[in-house]
CSV table of C-alpha atoms and ligand atoms in Angstrom, one decimal:
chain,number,residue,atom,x,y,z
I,1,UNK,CA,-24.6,103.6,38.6
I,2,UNK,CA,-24.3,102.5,34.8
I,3,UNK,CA,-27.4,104.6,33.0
I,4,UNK,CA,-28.4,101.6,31.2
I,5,UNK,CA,-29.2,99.5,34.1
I,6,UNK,CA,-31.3,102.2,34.9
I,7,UNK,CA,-33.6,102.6,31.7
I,8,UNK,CA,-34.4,98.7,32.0
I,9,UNK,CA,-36.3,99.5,35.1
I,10,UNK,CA,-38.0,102.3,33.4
I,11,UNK,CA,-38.3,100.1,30.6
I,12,UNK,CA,-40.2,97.1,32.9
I,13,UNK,CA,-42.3,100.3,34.4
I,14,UNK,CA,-43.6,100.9,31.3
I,15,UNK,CA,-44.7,97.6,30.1
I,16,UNK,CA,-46.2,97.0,33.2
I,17,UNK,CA,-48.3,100.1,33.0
I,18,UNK,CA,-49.4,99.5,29.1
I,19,UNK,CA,-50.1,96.1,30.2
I,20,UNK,CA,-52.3,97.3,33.0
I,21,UNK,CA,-50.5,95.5,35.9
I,22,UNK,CA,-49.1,98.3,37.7
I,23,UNK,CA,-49.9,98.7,41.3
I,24,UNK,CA,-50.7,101.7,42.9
I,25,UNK,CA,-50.6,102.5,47.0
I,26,UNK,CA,-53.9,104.5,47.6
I,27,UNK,CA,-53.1,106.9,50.6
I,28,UNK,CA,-55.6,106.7,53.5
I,29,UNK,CA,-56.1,109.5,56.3
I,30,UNK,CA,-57.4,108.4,59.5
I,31,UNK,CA,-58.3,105.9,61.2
I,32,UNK,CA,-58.9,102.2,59.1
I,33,UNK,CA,-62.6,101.5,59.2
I,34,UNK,CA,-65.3,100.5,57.3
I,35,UNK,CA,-65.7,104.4,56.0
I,36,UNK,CA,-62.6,105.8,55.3
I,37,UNK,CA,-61.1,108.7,53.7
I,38,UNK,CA,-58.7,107.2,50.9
I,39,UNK,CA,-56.7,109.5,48.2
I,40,UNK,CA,-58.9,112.4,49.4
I,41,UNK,CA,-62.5,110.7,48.9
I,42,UNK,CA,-64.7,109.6,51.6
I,43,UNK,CA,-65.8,106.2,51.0
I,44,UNK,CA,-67.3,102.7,51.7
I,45,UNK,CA,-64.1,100.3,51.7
I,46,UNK,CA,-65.1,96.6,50.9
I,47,UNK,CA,-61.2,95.7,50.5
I,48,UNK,CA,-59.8,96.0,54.7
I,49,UNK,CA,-59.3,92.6,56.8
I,50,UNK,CA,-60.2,94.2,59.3
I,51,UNK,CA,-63.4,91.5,59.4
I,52,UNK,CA,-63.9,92.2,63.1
I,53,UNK,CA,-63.7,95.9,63.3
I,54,UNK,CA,-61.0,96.3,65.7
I,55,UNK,CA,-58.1,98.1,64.3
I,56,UNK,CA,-59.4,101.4,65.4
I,57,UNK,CA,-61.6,100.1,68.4
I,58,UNK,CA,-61.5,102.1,71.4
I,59,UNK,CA,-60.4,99.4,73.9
I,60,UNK,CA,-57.6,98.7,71.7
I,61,UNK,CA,-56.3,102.3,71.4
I,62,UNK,CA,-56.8,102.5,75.3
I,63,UNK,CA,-54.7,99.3,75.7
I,64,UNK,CA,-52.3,101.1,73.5
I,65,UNK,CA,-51.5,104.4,75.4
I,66,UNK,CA,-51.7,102.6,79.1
I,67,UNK,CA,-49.1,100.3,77.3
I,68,UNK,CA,-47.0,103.6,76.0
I,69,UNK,CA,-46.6,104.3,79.9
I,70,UNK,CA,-45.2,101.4,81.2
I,71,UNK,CA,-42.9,100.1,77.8
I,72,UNK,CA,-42.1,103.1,75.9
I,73,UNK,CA,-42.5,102.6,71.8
I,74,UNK,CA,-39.4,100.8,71.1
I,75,UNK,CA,-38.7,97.0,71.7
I,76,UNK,CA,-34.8,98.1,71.9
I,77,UNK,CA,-33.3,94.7,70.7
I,78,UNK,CA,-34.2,90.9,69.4
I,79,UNK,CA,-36.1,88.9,71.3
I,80,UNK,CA,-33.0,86.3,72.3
I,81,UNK,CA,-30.7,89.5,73.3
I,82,UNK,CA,-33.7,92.4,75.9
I,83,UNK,CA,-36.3,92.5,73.4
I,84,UNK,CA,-38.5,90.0,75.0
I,85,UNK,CA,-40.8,91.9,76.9
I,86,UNK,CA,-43.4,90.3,79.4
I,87,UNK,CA,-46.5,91.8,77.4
I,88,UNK,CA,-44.7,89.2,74.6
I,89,UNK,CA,-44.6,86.8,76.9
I,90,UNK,CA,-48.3,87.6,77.9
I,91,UNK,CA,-49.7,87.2,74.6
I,92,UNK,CA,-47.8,83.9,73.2
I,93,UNK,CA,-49.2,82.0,76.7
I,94,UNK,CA,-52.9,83.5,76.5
I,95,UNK,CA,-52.9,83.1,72.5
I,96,UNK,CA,-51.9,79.0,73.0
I,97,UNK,CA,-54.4,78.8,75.6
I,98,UNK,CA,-56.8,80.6,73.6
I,99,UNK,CA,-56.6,78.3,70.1
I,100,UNK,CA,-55.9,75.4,72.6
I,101,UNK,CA,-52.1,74.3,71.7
I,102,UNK,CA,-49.5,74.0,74.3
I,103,UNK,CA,-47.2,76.7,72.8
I,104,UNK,CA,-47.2,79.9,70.7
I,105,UNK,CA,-44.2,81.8,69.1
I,106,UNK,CA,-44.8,85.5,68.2
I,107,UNK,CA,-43.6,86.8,65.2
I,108,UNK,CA,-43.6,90.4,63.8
I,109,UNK,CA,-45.0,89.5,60.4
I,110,UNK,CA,-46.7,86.7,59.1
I,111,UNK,CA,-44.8,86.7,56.1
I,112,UNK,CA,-41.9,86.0,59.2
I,113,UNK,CA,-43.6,83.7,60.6
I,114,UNK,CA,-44.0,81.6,57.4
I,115,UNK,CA,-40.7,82.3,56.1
I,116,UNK,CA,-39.5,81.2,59.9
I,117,UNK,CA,-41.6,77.7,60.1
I,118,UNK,CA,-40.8,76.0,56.6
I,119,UNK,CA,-37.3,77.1,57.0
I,120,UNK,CA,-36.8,76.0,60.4
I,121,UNK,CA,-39.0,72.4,59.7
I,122,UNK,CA,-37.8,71.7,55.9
I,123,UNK,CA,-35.1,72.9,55.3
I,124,UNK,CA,-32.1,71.4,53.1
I,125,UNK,CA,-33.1,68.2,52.9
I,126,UNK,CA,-36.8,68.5,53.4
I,127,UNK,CA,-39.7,68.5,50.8
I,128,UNK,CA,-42.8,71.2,51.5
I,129,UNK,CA,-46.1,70.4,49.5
I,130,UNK,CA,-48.3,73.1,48.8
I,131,UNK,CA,-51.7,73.6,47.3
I,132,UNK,CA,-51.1,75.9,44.8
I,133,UNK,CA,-53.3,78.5,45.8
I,134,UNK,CA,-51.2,79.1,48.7
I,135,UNK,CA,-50.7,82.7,49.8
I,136,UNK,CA,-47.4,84.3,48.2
I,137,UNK,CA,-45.7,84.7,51.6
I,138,UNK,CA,-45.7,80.5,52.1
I,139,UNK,CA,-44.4,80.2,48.4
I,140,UNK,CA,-41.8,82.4,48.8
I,141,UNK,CA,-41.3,80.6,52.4
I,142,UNK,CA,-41.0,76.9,50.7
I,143,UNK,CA,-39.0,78.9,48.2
I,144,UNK,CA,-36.3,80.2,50.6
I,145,UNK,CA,-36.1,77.2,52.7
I,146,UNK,CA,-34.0,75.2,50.1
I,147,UNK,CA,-36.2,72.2,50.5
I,148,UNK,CA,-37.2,70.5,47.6
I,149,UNK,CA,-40.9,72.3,46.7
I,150,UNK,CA,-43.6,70.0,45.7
I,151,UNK,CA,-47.1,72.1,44.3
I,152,UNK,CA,-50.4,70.1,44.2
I,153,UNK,CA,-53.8,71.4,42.6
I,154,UNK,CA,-56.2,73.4,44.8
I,155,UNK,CA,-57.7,71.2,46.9
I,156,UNK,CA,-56.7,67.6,44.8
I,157,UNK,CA,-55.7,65.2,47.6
I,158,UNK,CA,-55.1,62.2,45.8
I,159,UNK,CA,-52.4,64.2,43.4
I,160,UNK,CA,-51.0,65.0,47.5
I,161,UNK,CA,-50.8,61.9,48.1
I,162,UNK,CA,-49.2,60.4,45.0
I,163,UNK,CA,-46.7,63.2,45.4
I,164,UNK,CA,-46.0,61.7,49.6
I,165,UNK,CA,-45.9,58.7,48.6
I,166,UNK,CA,-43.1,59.3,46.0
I,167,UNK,CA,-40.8,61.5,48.5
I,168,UNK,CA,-37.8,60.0,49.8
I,169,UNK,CA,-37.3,63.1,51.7
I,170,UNK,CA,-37.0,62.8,56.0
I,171,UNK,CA,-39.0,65.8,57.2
I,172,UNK,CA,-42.3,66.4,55.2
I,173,UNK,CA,-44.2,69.4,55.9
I,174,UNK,CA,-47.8,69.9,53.9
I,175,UNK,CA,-48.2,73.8,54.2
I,176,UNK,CA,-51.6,75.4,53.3
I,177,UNK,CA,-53.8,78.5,53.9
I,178,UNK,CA,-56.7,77.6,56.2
I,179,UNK,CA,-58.9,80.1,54.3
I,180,UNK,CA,-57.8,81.1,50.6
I,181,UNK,CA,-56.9,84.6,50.3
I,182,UNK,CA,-58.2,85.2,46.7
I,183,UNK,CA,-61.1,82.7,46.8
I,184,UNK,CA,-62.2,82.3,50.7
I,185,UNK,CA,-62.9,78.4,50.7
I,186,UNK,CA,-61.6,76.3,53.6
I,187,UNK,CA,-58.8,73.8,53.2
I,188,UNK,CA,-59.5,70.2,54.2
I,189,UNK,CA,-58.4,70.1,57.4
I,190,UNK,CA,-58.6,66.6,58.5
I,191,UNK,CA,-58.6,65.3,55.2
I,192,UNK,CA,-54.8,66.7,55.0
I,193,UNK,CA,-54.0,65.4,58.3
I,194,UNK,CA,-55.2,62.1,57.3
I,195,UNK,CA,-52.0,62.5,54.7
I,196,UNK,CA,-49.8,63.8,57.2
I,197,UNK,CA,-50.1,61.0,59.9
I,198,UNK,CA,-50.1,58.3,56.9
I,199,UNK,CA,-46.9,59.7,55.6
I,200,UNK,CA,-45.4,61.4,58.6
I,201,UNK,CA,-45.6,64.9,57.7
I,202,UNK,CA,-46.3,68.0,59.5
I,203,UNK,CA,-49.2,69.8,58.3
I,204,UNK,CA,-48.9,73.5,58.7
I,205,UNK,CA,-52.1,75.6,58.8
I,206,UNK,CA,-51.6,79.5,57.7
I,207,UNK,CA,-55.1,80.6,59.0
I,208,UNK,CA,-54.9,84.5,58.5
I,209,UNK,CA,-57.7,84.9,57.5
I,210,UNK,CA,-60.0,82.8,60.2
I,211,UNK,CA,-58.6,83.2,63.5
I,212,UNK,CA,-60.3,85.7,64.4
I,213,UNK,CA,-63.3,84.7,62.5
I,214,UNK,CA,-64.3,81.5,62.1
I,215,UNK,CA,-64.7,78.8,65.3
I,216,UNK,CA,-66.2,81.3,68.3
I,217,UNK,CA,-62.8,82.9,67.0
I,218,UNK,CA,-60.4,80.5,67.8
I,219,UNK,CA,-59.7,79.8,63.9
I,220,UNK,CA,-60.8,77.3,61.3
I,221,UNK,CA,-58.9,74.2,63.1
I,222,UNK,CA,-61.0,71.2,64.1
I,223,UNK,CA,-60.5,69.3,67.5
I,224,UNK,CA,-58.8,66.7,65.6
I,225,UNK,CA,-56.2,69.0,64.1
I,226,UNK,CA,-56.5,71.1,67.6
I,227,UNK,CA,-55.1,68.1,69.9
I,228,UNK,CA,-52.7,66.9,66.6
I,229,UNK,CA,-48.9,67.5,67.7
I,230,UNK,CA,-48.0,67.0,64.0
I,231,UNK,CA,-50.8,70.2,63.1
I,232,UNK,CA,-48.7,73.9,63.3
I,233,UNK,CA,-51.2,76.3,63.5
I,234,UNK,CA,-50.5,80.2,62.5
I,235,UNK,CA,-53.0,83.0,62.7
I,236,UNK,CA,-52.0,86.4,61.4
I,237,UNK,CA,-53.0,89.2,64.1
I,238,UNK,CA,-52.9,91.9,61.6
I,239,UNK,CA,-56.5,91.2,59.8
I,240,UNK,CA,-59.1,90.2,62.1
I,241,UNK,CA,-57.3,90.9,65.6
I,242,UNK,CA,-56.7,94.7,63.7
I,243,UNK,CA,-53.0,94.6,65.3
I,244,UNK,CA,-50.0,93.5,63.7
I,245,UNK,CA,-47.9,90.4,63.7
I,246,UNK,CA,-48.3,86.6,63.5
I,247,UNK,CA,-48.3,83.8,66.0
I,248,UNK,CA,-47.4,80.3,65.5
I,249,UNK,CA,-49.2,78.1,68.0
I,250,UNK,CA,-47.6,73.9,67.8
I,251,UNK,CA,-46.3,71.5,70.5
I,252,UNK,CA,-43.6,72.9,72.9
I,253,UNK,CA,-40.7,71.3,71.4
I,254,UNK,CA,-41.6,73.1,67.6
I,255,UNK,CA,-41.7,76.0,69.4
I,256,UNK,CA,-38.5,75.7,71.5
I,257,UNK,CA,-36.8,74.4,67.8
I,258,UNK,CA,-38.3,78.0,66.1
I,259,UNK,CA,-37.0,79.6,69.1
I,260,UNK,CA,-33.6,77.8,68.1
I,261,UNK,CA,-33.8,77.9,64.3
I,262,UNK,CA,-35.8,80.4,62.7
I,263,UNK,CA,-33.4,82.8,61.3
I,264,UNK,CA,-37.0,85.7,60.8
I,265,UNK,CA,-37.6,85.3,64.5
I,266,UNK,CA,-34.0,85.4,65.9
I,267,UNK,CA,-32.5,87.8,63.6
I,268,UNK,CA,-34.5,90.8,63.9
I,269,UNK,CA,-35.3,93.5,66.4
I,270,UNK,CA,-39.1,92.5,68.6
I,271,UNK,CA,-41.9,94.0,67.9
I,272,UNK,CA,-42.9,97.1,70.0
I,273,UNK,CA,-43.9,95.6,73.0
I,274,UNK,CA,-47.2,97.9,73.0
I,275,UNK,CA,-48.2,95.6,70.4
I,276,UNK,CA,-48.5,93.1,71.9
I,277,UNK,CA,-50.5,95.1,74.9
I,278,UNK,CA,-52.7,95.6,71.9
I,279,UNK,CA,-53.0,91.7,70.9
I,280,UNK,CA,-53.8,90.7,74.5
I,281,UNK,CA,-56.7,93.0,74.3
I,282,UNK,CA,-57.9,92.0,71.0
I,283,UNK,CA,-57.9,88.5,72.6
I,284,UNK,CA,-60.2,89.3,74.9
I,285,UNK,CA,-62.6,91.0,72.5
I,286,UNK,CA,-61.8,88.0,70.1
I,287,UNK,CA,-63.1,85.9,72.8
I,288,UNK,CA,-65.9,87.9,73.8
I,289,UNK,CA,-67.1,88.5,70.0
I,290,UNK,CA,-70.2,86.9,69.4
I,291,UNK,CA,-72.1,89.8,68.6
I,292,UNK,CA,-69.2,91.0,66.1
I,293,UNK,CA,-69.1,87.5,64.4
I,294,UNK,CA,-73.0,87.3,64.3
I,295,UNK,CA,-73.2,90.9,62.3
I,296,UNK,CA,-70.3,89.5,59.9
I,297,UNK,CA,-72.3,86.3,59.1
I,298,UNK,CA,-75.6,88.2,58.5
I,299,UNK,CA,-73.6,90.6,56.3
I,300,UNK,CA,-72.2,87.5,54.4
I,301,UNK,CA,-75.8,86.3,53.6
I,302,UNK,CA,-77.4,89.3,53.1
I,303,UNK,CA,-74.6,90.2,50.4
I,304,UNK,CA,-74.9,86.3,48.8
I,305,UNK,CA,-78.9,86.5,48.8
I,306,UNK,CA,-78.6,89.9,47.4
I,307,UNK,CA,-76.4,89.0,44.2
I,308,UNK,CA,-77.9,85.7,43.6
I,309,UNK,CA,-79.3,87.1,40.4
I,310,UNK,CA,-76.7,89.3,39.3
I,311,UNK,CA,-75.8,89.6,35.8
I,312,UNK,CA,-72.2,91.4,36.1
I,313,UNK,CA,-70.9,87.7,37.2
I,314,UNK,CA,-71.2,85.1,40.0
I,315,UNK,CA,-69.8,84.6,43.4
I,316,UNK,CA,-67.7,81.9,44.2
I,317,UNK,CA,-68.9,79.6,47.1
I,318,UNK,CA,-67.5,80.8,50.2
I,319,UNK,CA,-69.1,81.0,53.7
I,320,UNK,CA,-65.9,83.3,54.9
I,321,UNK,CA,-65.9,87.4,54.7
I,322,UNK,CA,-64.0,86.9,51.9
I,323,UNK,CA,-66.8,87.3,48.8
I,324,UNK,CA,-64.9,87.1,45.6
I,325,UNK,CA,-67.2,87.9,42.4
I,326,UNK,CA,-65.8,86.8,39.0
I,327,UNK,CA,-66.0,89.1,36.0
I,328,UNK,CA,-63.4,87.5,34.1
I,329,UNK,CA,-61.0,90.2,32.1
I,330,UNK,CA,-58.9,92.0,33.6
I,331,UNK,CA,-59.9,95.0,32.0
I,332,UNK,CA,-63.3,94.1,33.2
I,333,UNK,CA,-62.7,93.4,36.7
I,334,UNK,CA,-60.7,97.1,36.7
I,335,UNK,CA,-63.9,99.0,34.8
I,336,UNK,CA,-66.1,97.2,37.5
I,337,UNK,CA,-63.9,98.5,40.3
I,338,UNK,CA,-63.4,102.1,38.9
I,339,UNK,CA,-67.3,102.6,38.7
I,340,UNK,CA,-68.2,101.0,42.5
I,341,UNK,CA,-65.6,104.0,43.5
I,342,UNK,CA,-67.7,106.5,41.6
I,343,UNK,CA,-70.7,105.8,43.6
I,344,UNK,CA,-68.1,105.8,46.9
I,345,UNK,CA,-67.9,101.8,47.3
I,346,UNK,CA,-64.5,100.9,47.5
I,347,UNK,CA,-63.4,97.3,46.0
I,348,UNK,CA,-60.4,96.7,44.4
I,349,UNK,CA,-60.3,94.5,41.2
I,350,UNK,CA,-57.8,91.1,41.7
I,351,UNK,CA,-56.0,90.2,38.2
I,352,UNK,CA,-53.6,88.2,36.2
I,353,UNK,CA,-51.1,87.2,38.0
I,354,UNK,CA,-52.3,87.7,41.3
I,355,UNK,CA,-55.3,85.3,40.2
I,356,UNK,CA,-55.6,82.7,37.4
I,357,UNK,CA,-56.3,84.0,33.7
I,358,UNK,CA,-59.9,85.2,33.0
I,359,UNK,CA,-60.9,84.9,36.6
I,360,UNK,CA,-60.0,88.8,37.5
I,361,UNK,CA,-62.6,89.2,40.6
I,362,UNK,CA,-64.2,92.3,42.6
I,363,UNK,CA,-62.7,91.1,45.8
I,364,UNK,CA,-65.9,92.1,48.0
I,365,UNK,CA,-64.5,91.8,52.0
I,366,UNK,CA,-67.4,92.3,54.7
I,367,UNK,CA,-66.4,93.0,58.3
I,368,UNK,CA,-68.7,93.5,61.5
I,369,UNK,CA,-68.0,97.2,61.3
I,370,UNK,CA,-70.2,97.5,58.0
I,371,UNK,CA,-74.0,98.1,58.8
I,372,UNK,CA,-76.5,96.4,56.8
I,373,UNK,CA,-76.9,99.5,54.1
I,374,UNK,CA,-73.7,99.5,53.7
I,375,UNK,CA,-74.1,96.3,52.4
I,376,UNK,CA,-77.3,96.8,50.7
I,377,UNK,CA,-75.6,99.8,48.8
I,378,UNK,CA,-72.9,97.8,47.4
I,379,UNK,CA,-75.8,95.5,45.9
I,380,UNK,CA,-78.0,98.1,44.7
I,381,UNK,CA,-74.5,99.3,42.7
I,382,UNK,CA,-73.8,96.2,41.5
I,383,UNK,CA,-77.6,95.8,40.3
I,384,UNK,CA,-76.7,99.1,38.7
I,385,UNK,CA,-73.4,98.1,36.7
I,386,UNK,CA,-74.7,94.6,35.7
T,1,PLP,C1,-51.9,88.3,54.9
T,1,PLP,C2,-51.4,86.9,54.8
T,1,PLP,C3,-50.1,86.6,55.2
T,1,PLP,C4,-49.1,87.6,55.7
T,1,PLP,O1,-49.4,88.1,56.9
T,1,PLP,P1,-48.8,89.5,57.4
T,1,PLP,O2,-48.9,89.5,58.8
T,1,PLP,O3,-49.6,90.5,56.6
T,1,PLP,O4,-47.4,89.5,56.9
T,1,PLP,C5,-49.8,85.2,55.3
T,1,PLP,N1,-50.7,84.3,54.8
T,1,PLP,C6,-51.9,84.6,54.3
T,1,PLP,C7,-52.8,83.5,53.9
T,1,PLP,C8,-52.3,85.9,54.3
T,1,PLP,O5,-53.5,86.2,53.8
């Protein structure tokens, strides 16, 4: 190992820390909640996606040891060699059922999953188009895929369309988050399918942070997009279901051509089969959630009513438990972020690059497991800094 090679990572370390961009891993003991105890400190985290509350719910964790008994921990092997285990199985068929597609694919990740679709449905001679607020694991996915990769502006359809109308390419895929990650609007669901059945493109939906959520839980698709055979649909199952993994819900043939063609899904060892257990569970308390969604929504408006004056910056529109409120510097945003902690509110501060320049954001997340003063804490602090 040449010495030199060596000091230039130290080198890049360095300028990322005097440029204040280095990230940090806080440890956290326990169970994930809506009180935690992170890097020693017991606090109020407004930063999990755990929006439902179920990654430490009892009837999960009981799922999870009668699931111990009858699989063991390991999957073993791939799914297309012994990994596939029936609780897989299970899960992919009560999932479809559940968000009301024909099929469902389970991945372990959805970075996976993403990286799996666009380079199983684009690929070489493809063309992807992507809002370019998309979530980092469906750039990289377009990316990798070796299609050509088109980027339109947040939301700007008519740009979408110019750029459709100019492809030569055979397979088209539109790829977009359902909900934004960093600003919690919705996509326009049947606006972009109105593109993809004018130009013959797939649309595929990343929904991670709806299913779950939005719909009676059953995601942020409409019935249009729902009954589309040209509409993919993913949900990530490790924010609201409080599991882990992905699932990719389309007509049967997509999925028996993923099954074929995505490298993520074929090359890699299953997920523990217990996990899934888990996720059929979760579905059920997905399903029968009402109560959890209602306390999530009242948290939203009781948080938007509550900063509607605030002088510290503004929230951007979102109906989703995704609350981002603007500062602006980065320095800012981190001073913001550093003081919440002080009075045992966790939120982390967003910045350059993650988000665009001088729109570094308190990411505020709310989740059914918060009780109203937590809430009304976090705006009485806010108040405070402001
Ligand atoms: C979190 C997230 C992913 C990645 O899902 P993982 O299961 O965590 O790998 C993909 N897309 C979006 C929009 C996300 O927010």
């Amino acid at each position: 190992m040449s010495s030199a090679a060596l000091t230039r990572l130290q080198d890049g370390l360095a300028a990322l820390q005097a440029d204040h961009l280095e990230r940090r891993r806080r440890l956290l003991d326990g169970a994930q909640g809506a009180h935690v105890t992170i890097d020693g400190q017991r606090v109020v985290s407004f930063c999990s996606n755990d929006y439902l509350g179920l990654a430490a719910d009892p009837a999960l964790v009981a799922a999870a040891h009668a699931a111990l008994d009858i699989c063991g921990v390991g999957a073993g092997a791939a799914h297309l060699i012994t990994g596939h285990h029936r609780f897989h199985d299970d899960f992919e068929a009560a999932f479809a059922r559940f968000v009301g597609k024909p099929a469902a694919l389970l991945f372990s990740t959805g970075y996976l999953a993403n990286l799996g679709v666009l380079t199983a449905l684009a690929a070489k001679k493809g063309e992807v188009f992507a809002d370019k607020l998309n979530h980092a694991s469906l750039v990289d996915a377009a990316q990798l895929s070796g299609a050509s990769f088109t980027r339109y502006r947040h939301g700007d359809l008519s740009q979408l369309e110019g750029q459709l109308a100019a492809s030569t390419a055979l397979d088209k895929v539109i790829a977009s988050d359902l909900v934004f990650s960093m600003d919690g609007d919705l996509a326009p669901v049947d606006a972009l399918l109105d593109l993809a059945e004018r130009y013959d493109a797939w649309l595929y939906l990343d929904d991670a942070h709806g299913f779950g959520v939005l719909g009676d839980g059953r995601g942020g698709l409409t019935a249009r997009a729902r009954a589309s055979d040209r509409v993919i649909y993913l949900a990530t199952l490790g924010k609201a279901a409080g599991v882990s993994g992905a699932a990719v819900a389309a007509h049967v043939s997509v999925i028996d051509w993923l099954v074929q063609k995505a490298r993520p899904y074929i090359y890699t060892t299953a997920s523990p089969p217990l996990l899934a257990a888990c996720l059929l569970e979760s579905l059920r308390q997905i399903e029968a959630g009402e109560a959890r969604r209602a306390r999530l929504c009242s948290h939203i408006a009781q948080l938007r009513e509550g900063l509607v004056d605030l002088k510290l910056g503004a929230l951007m529109p979102s109906d989703t438990p995704i609350q981002p409120l603007v500062i602006g510097a980065n320095a800012d945003a981190v001073r913001a972020s550093q003081a919440l902690l002080q009075h045992g509110l966790l939120v982390p501060a967003i910045r350059t690059p993650t988000v665009p320049a001088n729109t570094a954001r308190l990411r505020i997340t709310l989740s059914a497991a918060h009780s109203a003063d937590d809430v009304a804490q976090l705006i009485e602090a806010l108040h405070a800094l402001g």
